[in-house]
Short mmCIF file of C-alpha atoms in Angstrom, two decimals:
data_model
loop_
_atom_site.label_atom_id
_atom_site.label_comp_id
_atom_site.label_asym_id
_atom_site.label_seq_id
_atom_site.Cartn_x
_atom_site.Cartn_y
_atom_site.Cartn_z
CA MET A 1 0.00 0.00 0.00
CA SER A 2 1.34 3.43 -0.96
CA ASP A 3 2.27 6.12 1.53
CA ILE A 4 -0.71 8.30 0.60
CA TRP A 5 -3.20 5.58 1.52
CA TRP A 6 -1.43 4.93 4.83
CA MET A 7 -1.70 8.65 5.50
CA ILE A 8 -5.45 8.56 4.78
CA LEU A 9 -5.94 5.50 7.00
CA ARG A 10 -4.10 7.22 9.87
CA ARG A 11 -6.33 10.25 9.51
CA LEU A 12 -9.45 8.07 9.48
CA ALA A 13 -8.26 6.36 12.66
CA LEU A 14 -7.57 9.76 14.23
CA GLY A 15 -11.08 10.87 13.27
CA VAL A 16 -12.64 7.85 14.97
CA LEU A 17 -10.53 8.46 18.09
CA THR A 18 -11.51 12.13 18.11
CA LEU A 19 -15.19 11.23 17.88
CA PHE A 20 -14.81 8.84 20.82
CA VAL A 21 -13.18 11.58 22.91
CA VAL A 22 -15.97 13.97 21.92
CA THR A 23 -18.61 11.52 23.17
CA LEU A 24 -16.83 11.45 26.54
CA LEU A 25 -16.71 15.26 26.65
CA ILE A 26 -20.38 15.61 25.74
CA PHE A 27 -21.50 13.07 28.31
CA GLY A 28 -19.25 14.54 30.99
CA ALA A 29 -20.37 18.12 30.31
CA ILE A 30 -24.04 17.10 30.49
CA GLN A 31 -23.44 15.37 33.83
CA LEU A 32 -21.83 18.52 35.24
CA LEU A 33 -24.89 20.67 34.52
CA PRO A 34 -26.42 22.00 37.75
CA GLY A 35 -29.82 20.83 38.90
CA ASP A 36 -31.66 17.54 39.08
CA PRO A 37 -33.45 16.38 35.89
CA ALA A 38 -35.99 14.43 37.94
CA GLN A 39 -36.75 17.51 40.04
CA ALA A 40 -37.06 19.64 36.89
CA ILE A 41 -39.55 17.17 35.39
CA LEU A 42 -41.73 16.64 38.48
CA GLY A 43 -41.47 20.12 39.96
CA GLN A 44 -40.83 21.33 43.46
CA ALA A 45 -43.94 19.65 44.86
CA ALA A 46 -42.65 16.14 44.14
CA THR A 47 -42.20 13.80 47.07
CA PRO A 48 -38.85 12.09 47.77
CA GLU A 49 -40.39 8.71 46.90
CA THR A 50 -41.60 9.98 43.51
CA LEU A 51 -38.22 11.55 42.77
CA ALA A 52 -36.42 8.32 43.67
CA ALA A 53 -38.75 6.29 41.45
CA LEU A 54 -38.21 8.63 38.49
CA ARG A 55 -34.41 8.61 38.96
CA THR A 56 -34.51 4.82 38.86
CA GLU A 57 -36.67 4.89 35.73
CA LEU A 58 -34.28 7.30 34.02
CA GLY A 59 -31.20 5.39 35.17
CA LEU A 60 -29.89 8.36 37.14
CA ASP A 61 -29.14 6.11 40.12
CA LEU A 62 -26.57 4.13 38.07
CA PRO A 63 -22.84 4.96 38.07
CA ALA A 64 -21.70 7.43 35.44
CA TRP A 65 -19.64 4.86 33.53
CA ARG A 66 -22.64 2.53 33.28
CA ARG A 67 -24.88 5.35 32.00
CA TYR A 68 -22.23 6.28 29.42
CA LEU A 69 -21.95 2.71 28.16
CA ASP A 70 -25.74 2.41 27.95
CA TRP A 71 -25.95 5.69 26.06
CA ILE A 72 -23.14 5.03 23.58
CA GLY A 73 -24.36 1.45 23.05
CA GLY A 74 -27.80 2.76 22.12
CA VAL A 75 -26.29 5.40 19.83
CA LEU A 76 -24.33 2.74 17.94
CA GLN A 77 -27.64 0.94 17.34
CA GLY A 78 -29.41 4.13 16.25
CA ASP A 79 -31.30 4.48 19.54
CA PHE A 80 -30.80 7.89 21.19
CA GLY A 81 -33.27 7.17 23.97
CA VAL A 82 -36.56 8.84 24.85
CA SER A 83 -37.23 12.54 25.31
CA LEU A 84 -37.92 13.53 28.89
CA ALA A 85 -40.23 16.36 27.79
CA ASN A 86 -42.77 14.45 25.66
CA LYS A 87 -41.75 10.77 26.05
CA ARG A 88 -41.25 10.38 22.27
CA PRO A 89 -38.27 8.51 20.81
CA ILE A 90 -35.49 11.00 20.18
CA SER A 91 -34.80 9.50 16.75
CA GLU A 92 -38.29 10.59 15.65
CA LEU A 93 -37.80 14.11 17.04
CA ILE A 94 -34.42 14.51 15.37
CA ALA A 95 -35.21 13.03 11.95
CA GLY A 96 -37.32 15.91 10.62
CA ARG A 97 -35.27 18.59 12.36
CA LEU A 98 -32.00 17.20 11.01
CA ALA A 99 -33.46 17.10 7.49
CA ASN A 100 -34.40 20.79 7.81
CA THR A 101 -30.92 21.70 9.05
CA LEU A 102 -29.25 19.80 6.20
CA PHE A 103 -31.59 21.49 3.71
CA LEU A 104 -30.66 24.93 5.03
CA ALA A 105 -26.93 24.12 5.00
CA LEU A 106 -27.14 22.71 1.46
CA TYR A 107 -29.13 25.76 0.31
CA ALA A 108 -26.45 28.09 1.67
CA ALA A 109 -23.64 25.94 0.23
CA VAL A 110 -25.16 25.95 -3.28
CA ILE A 111 -25.09 29.75 -3.17
CA ALA A 112 -21.85 30.31 -1.27
CA VAL A 113 -19.41 27.87 -2.92
CA PRO A 114 -19.81 28.96 -6.57
CA LEU A 115 -20.07 32.61 -5.55
CA SER A 116 -16.89 32.52 -3.48
CA LEU A 117 -14.92 30.69 -6.18
CA VAL A 118 -15.99 33.13 -8.89
CA LEU A 119 -15.26 36.17 -6.71
CA GLY A 120 -11.89 34.72 -5.67
CA VAL A 121 -10.83 34.07 -9.27
CA LEU A 122 -11.98 37.54 -10.39
CA ALA A 123 -10.22 39.21 -7.47
CA ALA A 124 -6.99 37.39 -8.34
CA LEU A 125 -7.42 38.20 -12.04
CA TRP A 126 -7.96 41.91 -11.33
CA ARG A 127 -5.62 42.13 -8.35
CA GLY A 128 -5.18 45.69 -7.13
CA SER A 129 -8.20 47.01 -9.06
CA TRP A 130 -11.20 48.78 -7.56
CA PHE A 131 -13.11 45.49 -7.81
CA ASP A 132 -10.47 43.67 -5.75
CA ARG A 133 -10.42 46.40 -3.11
CA ALA A 134 -14.23 46.57 -2.92
CA ILE A 135 -14.57 42.79 -2.56
CA ASN A 136 -11.92 42.72 0.17
CA VAL A 137 -13.69 45.49 2.11
CA LEU A 138 -17.05 43.71 1.83
CA THR A 139 -15.64 40.33 2.85
CA LEU A 140 -13.72 41.74 5.81
CA SER A 141 -16.89 43.51 6.94
CA SER A 142 -18.97 40.34 6.72
CA ILE A 143 -16.33 38.38 8.67
CA SER A 144 -16.30 41.03 11.40
CA PHE A 145 -20.04 40.82 12.09
CA PRO A 146 -21.48 37.88 14.08
CA GLU A 147 -24.22 35.78 12.53
CA PHE A 148 -27.04 37.17 14.64
CA PHE A 149 -26.11 40.76 13.71
CA VAL A 150 -26.11 39.89 9.99
CA ALA A 151 -29.44 38.11 10.45
CA TYR A 152 -31.07 41.10 12.14
CA ILE A 153 -29.73 43.47 9.48
CA LEU A 154 -31.25 41.29 6.75
CA ILE A 155 -34.53 41.14 8.66
CA PHE A 156 -34.53 44.93 8.92
CA TRP A 157 -33.79 45.44 5.24
CA LEU A 158 -35.61 42.58 3.54
CA ALA A 159 -38.24 41.29 5.97
CA GLN A 160 -39.54 44.66 7.15
CA SER A 161 -40.10 45.63 3.53
CA GLY A 162 -42.24 42.53 3.02
CA LEU A 163 -39.97 40.83 0.50
CA PHE A 164 -39.26 37.79 2.66
CA PRO A 165 -40.72 36.42 5.92
CA SER A 166 -38.80 37.11 9.10
CA ILE A 167 -39.91 33.77 10.59
CA SER A 168 -38.86 30.77 8.53
CA ASN A 169 -41.61 28.37 9.51
CA ILE A 170 -42.04 25.54 6.99
CA PRO A 171 -45.49 23.91 6.78
CA PRO A 172 -45.49 20.11 6.48
CA GLY A 173 -45.51 19.02 2.85
CA ALA A 174 -44.60 22.47 1.55
CA PRO A 175 -43.40 22.50 -2.09
CA LEU A 176 -39.74 23.13 -2.83
CA ALA A 177 -40.35 26.65 -4.17
CA GLU A 178 -42.06 27.69 -0.94
CA LYS A 179 -39.30 26.15 1.18
CA LEU A 180 -36.67 28.03 -0.83
CA TYR A 181 -38.61 31.28 -0.39
CA ARG A 182 -39.19 30.89 3.34
CA THR A 183 -35.59 29.89 4.07
CA PHE A 184 -33.92 32.47 1.83
CA LEU A 185 -33.00 34.89 4.63
CA PRO A 186 -31.33 32.31 6.92
CA ALA A 187 -29.54 30.83 3.89
CA LEU A 188 -28.39 34.31 2.84
CA THR A 189 -27.13 34.96 6.37
CA LEU A 190 -25.00 31.81 6.32
CA THR A 191 -23.83 32.62 2.79
CA LEU A 192 -22.57 36.06 3.79
CA VAL A 193 -20.74 34.60 6.78
CA VAL A 194 -18.88 31.80 4.96
CA THR A 195 -18.36 33.31 1.49
CA ALA A 196 -15.74 35.77 2.73
CA HIS A 197 -13.39 33.09 4.05
CA MET A 198 -13.67 30.88 0.97
CA MET A 199 -13.25 33.80 -1.42
CA ARG A 200 -10.16 35.14 0.32
CA MET A 201 -8.55 31.69 0.43
CA THR A 202 -9.27 31.17 -3.28
CA ARG A 203 -7.76 34.55 -4.11
CA ALA A 204 -4.67 33.96 -1.94
CA ALA A 205 -4.06 30.46 -3.32
CA ILE A 206 -4.23 31.65 -6.94
CA ILE A 207 -2.07 34.72 -6.34
CA ASN A 208 0.61 32.57 -4.67
CA LEU A 209 0.73 30.34 -7.74
CA LEU A 210 0.96 33.22 -10.21
CA ALA A 211 4.64 33.66 -9.29
CA SER A 212 5.46 30.02 -10.14
CA PRO A 213 7.85 29.28 -13.03
CA TYR A 214 5.30 27.33 -15.07
CA ILE A 215 2.89 30.28 -14.85
CA GLU A 216 5.63 32.59 -16.13
CA MET A 217 6.28 30.13 -18.95
CA ALA A 218 2.59 30.10 -19.88
CA ARG A 219 2.60 33.89 -20.00
CA LEU A 220 5.72 33.94 -22.16
CA LYS A 221 3.94 31.64 -24.61
CA GLY A 222 1.33 34.34 -25.07
CA MET A 223 -1.54 32.93 -22.99
CA GLY A 224 -4.07 35.45 -21.71
CA PRO A 225 -4.44 36.06 -17.96
CA THR A 226 -7.87 34.43 -17.83
CA ARG A 227 -6.64 31.20 -19.44
CA VAL A 228 -3.53 31.17 -17.24
CA ILE A 229 -5.63 31.36 -14.08
CA VAL A 230 -8.44 29.01 -15.12
CA HIS A 231 -6.37 26.33 -16.88
CA HIS A 232 -3.07 26.45 -14.95
CA ALA A 233 -3.34 28.23 -11.59
CA LEU A 234 -6.79 27.09 -10.45
CA PRO A 235 -6.24 23.30 -10.88
CA ASN A 236 -3.03 23.48 -8.84
CA ALA A 237 -4.74 25.55 -6.14
CA LEU A 238 -7.47 22.96 -5.59
CA ALA A 239 -5.92 21.44 -2.44
CA PRO A 240 -6.19 24.55 -0.21
CA ILE A 241 -9.48 25.56 -1.84
CA ILE A 242 -11.06 22.15 -1.25
CA ASN A 243 -9.81 22.23 2.33
CA VAL A 244 -11.34 25.63 3.10
CA VAL A 245 -14.61 24.74 1.31
CA ALA A 246 -15.00 21.54 3.34
CA LEU A 247 -14.21 23.39 6.58
CA ASN A 248 -16.83 26.01 5.80
CA LEU A 249 -19.35 23.31 4.94
CA ALA A 250 -18.66 21.89 8.40
CA TYR A 251 -19.36 25.32 9.82
CA LEU A 252 -22.63 25.50 7.88
CA ILE A 253 -23.79 22.31 9.62
CA THR A 254 -22.70 23.29 13.13
CA GLY A 255 -23.05 27.06 12.91
CA VAL A 256 -26.75 27.09 12.11
CA VAL A 257 -27.81 27.13 15.76
CA VAL A 258 -27.78 30.92 16.14
CA VAL A 259 -29.35 31.48 12.72
CA GLU A 260 -32.11 28.95 13.40
CA VAL A 261 -32.93 30.63 16.71
CA VAL A 262 -33.09 34.11 15.15
CA PHE A 263 -35.39 33.01 12.32
CA VAL A 264 -37.28 30.42 14.46
CA TYR A 265 -36.33 27.84 11.86
CA PRO A 266 -37.46 24.30 12.76
CA GLY A 267 -34.04 22.72 12.60
CA LEU A 268 -31.83 20.68 14.89
CA GLY A 269 -30.22 23.78 16.39
CA GLN A 270 -33.60 25.19 17.44
CA LEU A 271 -34.53 21.81 18.93
CA MET A 272 -31.28 21.76 20.90
CA VAL A 273 -31.88 25.25 22.33
CA ASP A 274 -35.47 24.38 23.27
CA SER A 275 -34.29 21.16 24.91
CA VAL A 276 -31.72 23.03 26.99
CA ALA A 277 -34.49 25.29 28.27
CA LYS A 278 -36.63 22.25 29.14
CA ARG A 279 -33.73 20.34 30.73
CA ASP A 280 -34.34 17.55 28.22
CA ILE A 281 -30.87 16.07 28.64
CA PRO A 282 -31.12 13.07 26.25
CA VAL A 283 -32.16 15.34 23.38
CA VAL A 284 -29.35 17.78 24.14
CA GLN A 285 -26.83 14.93 24.16
CA ALA A 286 -28.12 13.55 20.86
CA ALA A 287 -28.11 16.94 19.11
CA ALA A 288 -24.64 17.82 20.39
CA LEU A 289 -23.31 14.44 19.25
CA ILE A 290 -24.77 14.86 15.75
CA PHE A 291 -23.28 18.33 15.39
CA ALA A 292 -19.89 17.12 16.64
CA ALA A 293 -19.91 14.06 14.37
CA ALA A 294 -20.82 16.19 11.33
CA TYR A 295 -18.01 18.64 12.09
CA ILE A 296 -15.43 15.90 12.61
CA LEU A 297 -16.47 13.96 9.49
CA LEU A 298 -16.39 17.05 7.27
CA ASN A 299 -13.00 18.06 8.66
CA LEU A 300 -11.81 14.53 7.97
CA ALA A 301 -13.20 14.77 4.44
CA ALA A 302 -11.34 18.05 3.99
CA ASP A 303 -8.05 16.39 4.98
CA VAL A 304 -8.58 13.41 2.69
CA LEU A 305 -9.71 15.44 -0.31
CA SER A 306 -6.90 17.98 0.04
CA THR A 307 -4.42 15.09 0.21
CA LEU A 308 -5.84 13.37 -2.87
CA SER A 309 -5.93 16.66 -4.82
CA ASN A 310 -2.29 17.50 -4.06
CA PRO A 311 -0.30 16.60 -7.20
CA ARG A 312 2.97 16.26 -5.29
CA LEU A 313 1.52 13.61 -2.99
CA VAL A 314 -0.45 11.82 -5.68
CA ASN A 315 2.61 11.53 -7.94
CA LYS A 316 4.48 9.67 -5.17
CA ARG A 317 2.10 6.70 -5.31
#
């Protein structure tokens, strides 16, 4: 087996180990939360006998290591437990919410990735022009503002005027066109947040390659600047670009919590926030684990894809 595949296998093993450590951190952090879940469910008027019976039913009287093994064993079988708030299986609660979150992240990615690549190529092509300076100012401004601030600005400009709804509620069975319309503002918020980073990385990667000898040779042969960038610089800049795109896609999955809360979007992030308020610990654990797993897997995908797209490493096989 070649060195590149050993490198990929080591990174996969590291990803699995990281996910295991994250499950320990999530479980430990949940256990350190103040308050008694049984008391929060039954209220202050509950008798000691009723509290003890509920703790036994929930497994709270077991040692922490036993509760962790029971939890992680159920997760491996696709069973996240039962919600304390409404007694429904957590898998049923999460399924629809996770689908909504993935739809929003995909919606934002479809807009942000092509837009950032095009802007990055144009900024590198017209380096030092008014277009390059204007794009850099806009991207730096969007990076400087937190997501909730961008969301409220868009609500003030676009929702108050009646163009788009400020609350992104999606009726069951809504057609795709209506879903796209109702989720446009949260998708635009995420797009503005992640486009800046991807665009600047694309621009920097291409500009760094423009000083390479083979680029100078292509210019001496009479190739135009557009063809030099598109056919020679861009393919060799794919490794850092793919890496930053995958990292920002990971952010789109895990960074939707604030955006979902602002727009009251029925996604996994909104469910997690509601569950924290209700002290629904199993749901919080499940949502946190899904977000962490998505982030780790997309980071792992970024490492693997950037390795496979690096010509110097591929040519060593």
